[in-house]
Each structure stands twice: as C-alpha cells, then as structure tokens.
PDB file of C-alpha atoms in Angstrom:
ATOM      1  CA  MET A   1       4.355  -0.937  23.665  1.00 47.00           C
ATOM      2  CA  ARG A   2       2.212  -3.712  25.272  1.00 44.00           C
ATOM      3  CA  ARG A   3      -0.409  -3.211  22.514  1.00 47.00           C
ATOM      4  CA  GLN A   4       2.309  -3.741  19.790  1.00 46.00           C
ATOM      5  CA  PHE A   5       3.501  -6.789  21.709  1.00 40.00           C
ATOM      6  CA  LEU A   6      -0.040  -8.211  21.884  1.00 41.00           C
ATOM      7  CA  ARG A   7      -0.599  -7.604  18.084  1.00 44.00           C
ATOM      8  CA  LEU A   8       2.740  -9.311  17.228  1.00 40.00           C
ATOM      9  CA  ALA A   9       1.754 -12.298  19.490  1.00 42.00           C
ATOM     10  CA  HIS A  10      -1.618 -12.584  17.786  1.00 44.00           C
ATOM     11  CA  GLN A  11       0.057 -12.423  14.286  1.00 43.00           C
ATOM     12  CA  LEU A  12       2.493 -15.159  15.330  1.00 39.00           C
ATOM     13  CA  CYS A  13      -0.366 -17.343  16.805  1.00 42.00           C
ATOM     14  CA  ALA A  14      -2.198 -16.841  13.486  1.00 40.00           C
ATOM     15  CA  LEU A  15       0.865 -17.787  11.506  1.00 37.00           C
ATOM     16  CA  SER A  16       1.335 -20.939  13.576  1.00 37.00           C
ATOM     17  CA  PHE A  17      -2.322 -21.871  13.300  1.00 40.00           C
ATOM     18  CA  PHE A  18      -2.050 -21.537   9.450  1.00 39.00           C
ATOM     19  CA  THR A  19       1.113 -23.491   9.423  1.00 35.00           C
ATOM     20  CA  VAL A  20      -0.553 -26.436  11.199  1.00 41.00           C
ATOM     21  CA  SER A  21      -3.294 -26.635   8.615  1.00 44.00           C
ATOM     22  CA  LEU A  22      -0.854 -27.065   5.604  1.00 43.00           C
ATOM     23  CA  GLY A  23      -0.841 -30.771   5.675  1.00 48.00           C
ATOM     24  CA  ALA A  24      -0.084 -34.184   6.994  1.00 48.00           C
ATOM     25  CA  HIS A  25       3.698 -33.683   7.186  1.00 48.00           C
ATOM     26  CA  ALA A  26       3.089 -31.025   9.942  1.00 52.00           C
ATOM     27  CA  ALA A  27       2.301 -33.783  12.531  1.00 55.00           C
ATOM     28  CA  ALA A  28       5.916 -34.718  13.294  1.00 56.00           C
ATOM     29  CA  GLU A  29       6.827 -31.009  13.889  1.00 75.00           C
ATOM     30  CA  ASP A  30       3.701 -30.026  15.794  1.00 91.00           C
ATOM     31  CA  PRO A  31       3.096 -31.184  19.396  1.00 95.00           C
ATOM     32  CA  VAL A  32      -0.553 -30.149  19.343  1.00 96.00           C
ATOM     33  CA  ARG A  33      -1.221 -32.309  16.157  1.00 97.00           C
ATOM     34  CA  SER A  34       0.688 -35.228  17.640  1.00 97.00           C
ATOM     35  CA  PHE A  35      -1.454 -35.001  20.799  1.00 98.00           C
ATOM     36  CA  ALA A  36      -4.689 -34.787  18.583  1.00 98.00           C
ATOM     37  CA  ASP A  37      -3.525 -37.914  16.556  1.00 98.00           C
ATOM     38  CA  ALA A  38      -2.785 -39.852  19.776  1.00 97.00           C
ATOM     39  CA  MET A  39      -6.422 -38.952  20.914  1.00 98.00           C
ATOM     40  CA  ALA A  40      -7.878 -40.027  17.637  1.00 98.00           C
ATOM     41  CA  GLN A  41      -6.156 -43.369  17.902  1.00 98.00           C
ATOM     42  CA  GLN A  42      -7.500 -43.766  21.620  1.00 97.00           C
ATOM     43  CA  ILE A  43     -11.005 -42.869  20.448  1.00 97.00           C
ATOM     44  CA  VAL A  44     -10.758 -45.332  17.564  1.00 97.00           C
ATOM     45  CA  ASP A  45      -9.386 -48.083  19.835  1.00 97.00           C
ATOM     46  CA  ALA A  46     -12.300 -47.482  22.272  1.00 96.00           C
ATOM     47  CA  ARG A  47     -10.070 -46.746  25.213  1.00 97.00           C
ATOM     48  CA  ASP A  48     -12.668 -44.710  27.024  1.00 97.00           C
ATOM     49  CA  ALA A  49     -10.784 -44.515  30.257  1.00 97.00           C
ATOM     50  CA  VAL A  50      -7.653 -43.051  28.503  1.00 97.00           C
ATOM     51  CA  VAL A  51      -9.813 -40.504  26.580  1.00 97.00           C
ATOM     52  CA  TYR A  52     -11.576 -39.382  29.889  1.00 97.00           C
ATOM     53  CA  GLU A  53      -8.204 -38.941  31.633  1.00 97.00           C
ATOM     54  CA  ALA A  54      -7.123 -36.690  28.760  1.00 98.00           C
ATOM     55  CA  ILE A  55     -10.061 -34.353  29.017  1.00 97.00           C
ATOM     56  CA  SER A  56      -9.269 -30.764  30.350  1.00 96.00           C
ATOM     57  CA  PRO A  57      -9.778 -30.354  34.024  1.00 95.00           C
ATOM     58  CA  LYS A  58     -11.914 -27.394  33.348  1.00 93.00           C
ATOM     59  CA  VAL A  59     -14.320 -29.516  31.138  1.00 94.00           C
ATOM     60  CA  ARG A  60     -14.223 -32.255  33.882  1.00 95.00           C
ATOM     61  CA  GLN A  61     -15.311 -29.818  36.421  1.00 93.00           C
ATOM     62  CA  ALA A  62     -18.313 -28.740  34.384  1.00 93.00           C
ATOM     63  CA  TYR A  63     -19.592 -32.107  33.553  1.00 94.00           C
ATOM     64  CA  THR A  64     -19.684 -35.571  35.051  1.00 96.00           C
ATOM     65  CA  ARG A  65     -17.726 -38.608  33.874  1.00 96.00           C
ATOM     66  CA  GLU A  66     -20.961 -40.073  32.437  1.00 96.00           C
ATOM     67  CA  GLN A  67     -21.637 -36.936  30.511  1.00 96.00           C
ATOM     68  CA  LEU A  68     -18.103 -36.891  29.054  1.00 96.00           C
ATOM     69  CA  ILE A  69     -17.985 -40.561  28.198  1.00 95.00           C
ATOM     70  CA  ALA A  70     -21.624 -41.219  26.992  1.00 95.00           C
ATOM     71  CA  PRO A  71     -20.918 -39.654  23.451  1.00 95.00           C
ATOM     72  CA  LEU A  72     -18.299 -42.234  22.750  1.00 96.00           C
ATOM     73  CA  LYS A  73     -20.976 -45.037  23.314  1.00 95.00           C
ATOM     74  CA  LEU A  74     -23.465 -43.261  21.107  1.00 95.00           C
ATOM     75  CA  ILE A  75     -20.946 -42.645  18.430  1.00 96.00           C
ATOM     76  CA  ARG A  76     -20.265 -46.465  18.430  1.00 96.00           C
ATOM     77  CA  GLU A  77     -23.955 -47.349  18.587  1.00 96.00           C
ATOM     78  CA  THR A  78     -24.842 -44.886  15.568  1.00 95.00           C
ATOM     79  CA  ASN A  79     -21.923 -45.612  13.356  1.00 95.00           C
ATOM     80  CA  GLY A  80     -20.623 -49.029  14.359  1.00 96.00           C
ATOM     81  CA  ALA A  81     -17.010 -49.522  15.641  1.00 96.00           C
ATOM     82  CA  LEU A  82     -14.465 -46.906  14.524  1.00 97.00           C
ATOM     83  CA  GLN A  83     -11.865 -48.551  12.357  1.00 96.00           C
ATOM     84  CA  ALA A  84      -9.420 -46.152  10.599  1.00 96.00           C
ATOM     85  CA  TYR A  85      -8.879 -42.452  10.421  1.00 97.00           C
ATOM     86  CA  GLU A  86      -6.962 -40.034   8.093  1.00 97.00           C
ATOM     87  CA  TYR A  87      -6.149 -36.384   8.943  1.00 97.00           C
ATOM     88  CA  LYS A  88      -8.079 -33.828   6.893  1.00 96.00           C
ATOM     89  CA  ARG A  89      -7.835 -30.378   8.342  1.00 96.00           C
ATOM     90  CA  THR A  90      -7.274 -28.042  11.253  1.00 96.00           C
ATOM     91  CA  SER A  91      -9.253 -25.087  12.480  1.00 93.00           C
ATOM     92  CA  GLN A  92      -9.534 -22.996  15.634  1.00 92.00           C
ATOM     93  CA  GLY A  93     -12.125 -21.590  17.860  1.00 87.00           C
ATOM     94  CA  LYS A  94     -13.543 -21.394  21.343  1.00 86.00           C
ATOM     95  CA  ARG A  95     -15.849 -23.605  23.408  1.00 81.00           C
ATOM     96  CA  GLY A  96     -18.078 -22.483  26.323  1.00 82.00           C
ATOM     97  CA  VAL A  97     -17.232 -24.525  29.472  1.00 84.00           C
ATOM     98  CA  GLY A  98     -19.268 -23.707  32.581  1.00 79.00           C
ATOM     99  CA  GLU A  99     -19.207 -19.733  32.731  1.00 81.00           C
ATOM    100  CA  GLU A 100     -16.017 -19.209  30.630  1.00 82.00           C
ATOM    101  CA  TRP A 101     -14.703 -19.729  27.088  1.00 84.00           C
ATOM    102  CA  ILE A 102     -11.642 -21.848  26.370  1.00 86.00           C
ATOM    103  CA  ARG A 103      -9.619 -21.692  23.131  1.00 92.00           C
ATOM    104  CA  GLN A 104      -9.395 -24.866  21.128  1.00 94.00           C
ATOM    105  CA  VAL A 105      -7.897 -26.252  17.957  1.00 95.00           C
ATOM    106  CA  ARG A 106     -10.005 -28.719  16.084  1.00 97.00           C
ATOM    107  CA  PHE A 107      -8.372 -31.524  14.133  1.00 98.00           C
ATOM    108  CA  THR A 108     -10.809 -33.216  11.645  1.00 97.00           C
ATOM    109  CA  TYR A 109     -10.146 -36.842  10.423  1.00 98.00           C
ATOM    110  CA  ALA A 110     -12.077 -38.836   7.800  1.00 96.00           C
ATOM    111  CA  VAL A 111     -13.111 -41.937   9.773  1.00 96.00           C
ATOM    112  CA  GLN A 112     -14.190 -45.427   8.608  1.00 96.00           C
ATOM    113  CA  THR A 113     -16.668 -47.190  10.762  1.00 96.00           C
ATOM    114  CA  ALA A 114     -18.108 -50.565  10.743  1.00 95.00           C
ATOM    115  CA  ARG A 115     -21.318 -49.337   9.140  1.00 94.00           C
ATOM    116  CA  TYR A 116     -19.875 -46.505   6.974  1.00 93.00           C
ATOM    117  CA  PRO A 117     -16.644 -46.714   4.942  1.00 91.00           C
ATOM    118  CA  LYS A 118     -16.731 -43.034   4.046  1.00 91.00           C
ATOM    119  CA  GLY A 119     -18.658 -39.979   4.858  1.00 92.00           C
ATOM    120  CA  ARG A 120     -17.970 -39.777   8.635  1.00 95.00           C
ATOM    121  CA  TYR A 121     -15.569 -37.363  10.296  1.00 97.00           C
ATOM    122  CA  LEU A 122     -14.044 -37.457  13.771  1.00 97.00           C
ATOM    123  CA  ASN A 123     -13.393 -34.143  15.431  1.00 97.00           C
ATOM    124  CA  VAL A 124     -10.686 -33.919  18.006  1.00 98.00           C
ATOM    125  CA  ASP A 125     -10.642 -30.526  20.014  1.00 97.00           C
ATOM    126  CA  VAL A 126      -7.488 -29.674  21.828  1.00 97.00           C
ATOM    127  CA  THR A 127      -6.927 -26.958  24.330  1.00 95.00           C
ATOM    128  CA  GLN A 128      -4.006 -25.992  26.461  1.00 95.00           C
ATOM    129  CA  GLU A 129      -4.189 -25.561  30.255  1.00 93.00           C
ATOM    130  CA  ASN A 130      -1.489 -25.133  32.910  1.00 91.00           C
ATOM    131  CA  GLY A 131       1.240 -25.648  30.127  1.00 93.00           C
ATOM    132  CA  ARG A 132      -0.169 -29.001  28.846  1.00 96.00           C
ATOM    133  CA  TYR A 133      -2.360 -30.120  26.045  1.00 97.00           C
ATOM    134  CA  TRP A 134      -5.847 -31.535  26.932  1.00 97.00           C
ATOM    135  CA  LEU A 135      -8.849 -32.756  25.121  1.00 97.00           C
ATOM    136  CA  ALA A 136     -11.440 -30.152  24.994  1.00 95.00           C
ATOM    137  CA  GLY A 137     -14.066 -32.398  23.144  1.00 94.00           C
ATOM    138  CA  TYR A 138     -14.729 -34.859  20.411  1.00 96.00           C
ATOM    139  CA  SER A 139     -17.554 -35.728  17.947  1.00 95.00           C
ATOM    140  CA  VAL A 140     -18.326 -37.643  14.889  1.00 96.00           C
ATOM    141  CA  GLU A 141     -20.409 -36.047  12.025  1.00 94.00           C
ATOM    142  CA  HIS A 142     -21.303 -36.973   8.608  1.00 88.00           C
ATOM    143  CA  LEU A 143     -22.103 -35.242   5.378  1.00 77.00           C
ATOM    144  CA  LEU A 144     -25.588 -35.538   4.158  1.00 68.00           C
ATOM    145  CA  GLY A 145     -25.693 -37.726   0.950  1.00 59.00           C
ATOM    146  CA  THR A 146     -22.620 -39.794   1.887  1.00 52.00           C
ATOM    147  CA  TYR A 147     -22.823 -43.305   3.107  1.00 50.00           C
TER     148      TYR A 147
END
C-alpha cells in the first residue's frame, strides 16, 4: 500500500512539474513560479540583501554570505547591469549542498543586460524547506555564438 501511495505521489509530482513548464500563463496559478519571478526581479534590481535573505537555510549553512553574494557581482561585471527578463522554461533536478542533496526547480529567463541585448539566460533555482519556498541558487549563462 505504501509503495502504491509513493508511486502515485511521484506521478502527481511529475504531472505538476510538467504543468508548470507549459507556459507563461502558469505563473498566476503557481506559487513556485511566482516566487521564482519575484527572485528574478530582485536579481535584476540588484537587491543583493533581499536575494541573500531568500537563500535556503541549508545553503546558507554550507556557504558564507560572501560566497553566496559574490556571483551576483561577477554576473554584473561580466554582463553589465541586468535590465529585463522574460520567462522561457522550467526544469527540475537536484543540487548538492554540504553532504546532502536537495530537490530544486529551475526557472530559466532570457535576460537583457547592458552589454548583451540577447543570448544571456538567468537561472533561478527554487527549493522547498520547512513548508516554504527558498532560493537554492542562481546563475547567468550564455549560448556560444550569440551576443
């Protein structure tokens, strides 16, 4: 019975993650996406203190404040100020934190920067801990051949 329940729970989770990735209209109905959108806005607005406070307690235990905030500064130095973003896709996975793995959902946004009007993507990783959504990580990447 427990095994059947777990199998059903996994199917429902898979279905809900699939539903989240269907498009932009899902944001209003999805609290995880709404949280990710809010975090993307904080990152674009360079509100580093707010971003740090939203980081998962497990992640904050594993890294110093400087280690968690330094990538924001590097992102801006490399790409220029982030100016605008647009939701593109959702995926799920795991992240190693200290000696454990945490589940996360990654929201990817096309992002315009002061130096690059296209070709850059902001990743906002969200996890759930103690019944609340938290930022598990963030990054900006670019596709080779796009400027």
